[in-house]
Coordinates of C-alpha atoms in Angstrom, one line a residue:
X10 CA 101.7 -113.4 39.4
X11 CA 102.2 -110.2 38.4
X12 CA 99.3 -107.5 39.0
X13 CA 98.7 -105.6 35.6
X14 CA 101.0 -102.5 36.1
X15 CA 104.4 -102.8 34.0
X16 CA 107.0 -101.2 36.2
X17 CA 108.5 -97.6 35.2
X18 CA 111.9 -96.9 35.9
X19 CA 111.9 -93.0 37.0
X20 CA 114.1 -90.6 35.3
X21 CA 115.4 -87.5 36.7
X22 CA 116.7 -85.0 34.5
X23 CA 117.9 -81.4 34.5
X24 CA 115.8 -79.2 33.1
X25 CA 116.3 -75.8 31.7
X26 CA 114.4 -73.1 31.8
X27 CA 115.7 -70.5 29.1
X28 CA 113.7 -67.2 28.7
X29 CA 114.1 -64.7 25.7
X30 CA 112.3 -61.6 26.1
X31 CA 114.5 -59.2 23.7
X32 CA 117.5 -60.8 25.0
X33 CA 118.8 -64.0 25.9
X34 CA 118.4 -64.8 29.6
X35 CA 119.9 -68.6 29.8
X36 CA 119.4 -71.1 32.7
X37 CA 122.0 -72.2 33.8
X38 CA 121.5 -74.4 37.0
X39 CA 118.9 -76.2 36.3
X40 CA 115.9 -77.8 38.1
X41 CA 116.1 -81.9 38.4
X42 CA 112.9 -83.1 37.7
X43 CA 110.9 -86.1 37.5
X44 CA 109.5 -86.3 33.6
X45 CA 108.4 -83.6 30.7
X46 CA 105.1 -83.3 32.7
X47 CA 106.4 -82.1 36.1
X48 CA 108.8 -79.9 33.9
X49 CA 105.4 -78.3 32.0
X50 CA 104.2 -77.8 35.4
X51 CA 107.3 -76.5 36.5
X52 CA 107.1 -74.2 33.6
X53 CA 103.5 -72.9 34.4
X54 CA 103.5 -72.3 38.3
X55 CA 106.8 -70.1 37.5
X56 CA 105.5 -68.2 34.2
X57 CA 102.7 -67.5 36.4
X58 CA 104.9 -65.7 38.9
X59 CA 107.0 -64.1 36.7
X60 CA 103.5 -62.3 34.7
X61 CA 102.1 -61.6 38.5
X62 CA 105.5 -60.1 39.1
X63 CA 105.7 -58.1 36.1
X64 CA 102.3 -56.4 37.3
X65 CA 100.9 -53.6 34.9
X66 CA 104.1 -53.6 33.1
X67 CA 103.4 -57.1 31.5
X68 CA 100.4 -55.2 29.4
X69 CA 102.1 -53.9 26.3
X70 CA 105.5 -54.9 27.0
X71 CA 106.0 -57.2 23.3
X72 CA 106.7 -61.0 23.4
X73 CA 108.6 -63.1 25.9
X74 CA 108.9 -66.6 25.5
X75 CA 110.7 -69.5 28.5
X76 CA 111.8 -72.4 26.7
X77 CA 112.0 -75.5 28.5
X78 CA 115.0 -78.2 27.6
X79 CA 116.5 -81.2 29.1
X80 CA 119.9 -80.7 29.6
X81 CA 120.9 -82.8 27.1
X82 CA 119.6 -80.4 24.6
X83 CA 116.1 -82.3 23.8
X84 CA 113.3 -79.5 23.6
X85 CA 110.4 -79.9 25.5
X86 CA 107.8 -77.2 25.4
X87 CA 108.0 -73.4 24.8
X88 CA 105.6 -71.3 26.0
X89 CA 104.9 -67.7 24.7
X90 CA 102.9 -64.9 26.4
X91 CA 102.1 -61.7 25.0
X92 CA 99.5 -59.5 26.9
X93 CA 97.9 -56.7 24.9
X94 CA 95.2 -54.0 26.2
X95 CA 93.0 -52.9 23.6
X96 CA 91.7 -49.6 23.6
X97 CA 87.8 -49.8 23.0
X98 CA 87.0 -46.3 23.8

């Protein structure tokens, strides 16, 4: 007797991480991951690192976007960040 939980086959896929930030900046290795949510995650840890590495210069510096795609060409999530300081004196 089975016990309830249908069996997933995993899939592994390449996924790109392209970012555009005035000009095209293609990925073209590749990171193989599990499914579309390691890939957000994926996405989000190194987003994060890029902004922290970016420092003071990420204020004010327009619109930047990483879009993430399997290899295959399916899209699976694009995240844009645009930081602003507003003057309130």
């Amino acid at each position: 007797m089975r016990c309830g939980f249908a069996h997933q086959e995993q899939h592994h896929a390449s996924i790109l991480f392209h970012i555009r930030d005035g000009i095209d900046l293609p990925d073209t290795v590749g990171t193989i991951l599990e499914d579309d949510h390691s890939a957000l995650y994926e996405a989000k840890v190194t987003s994060t690192e890029m902004i922290k590495q970016l420092g003071r210069s990420f204020w004010n510096s327009g619109t930047w976007e990483m879009q993430i795609v399997e290899e295959g060409g399916r899209d699976i999530s694009t995240f844009t960040f645009t930081g602003t300081i507003i003057d309130r004196r």
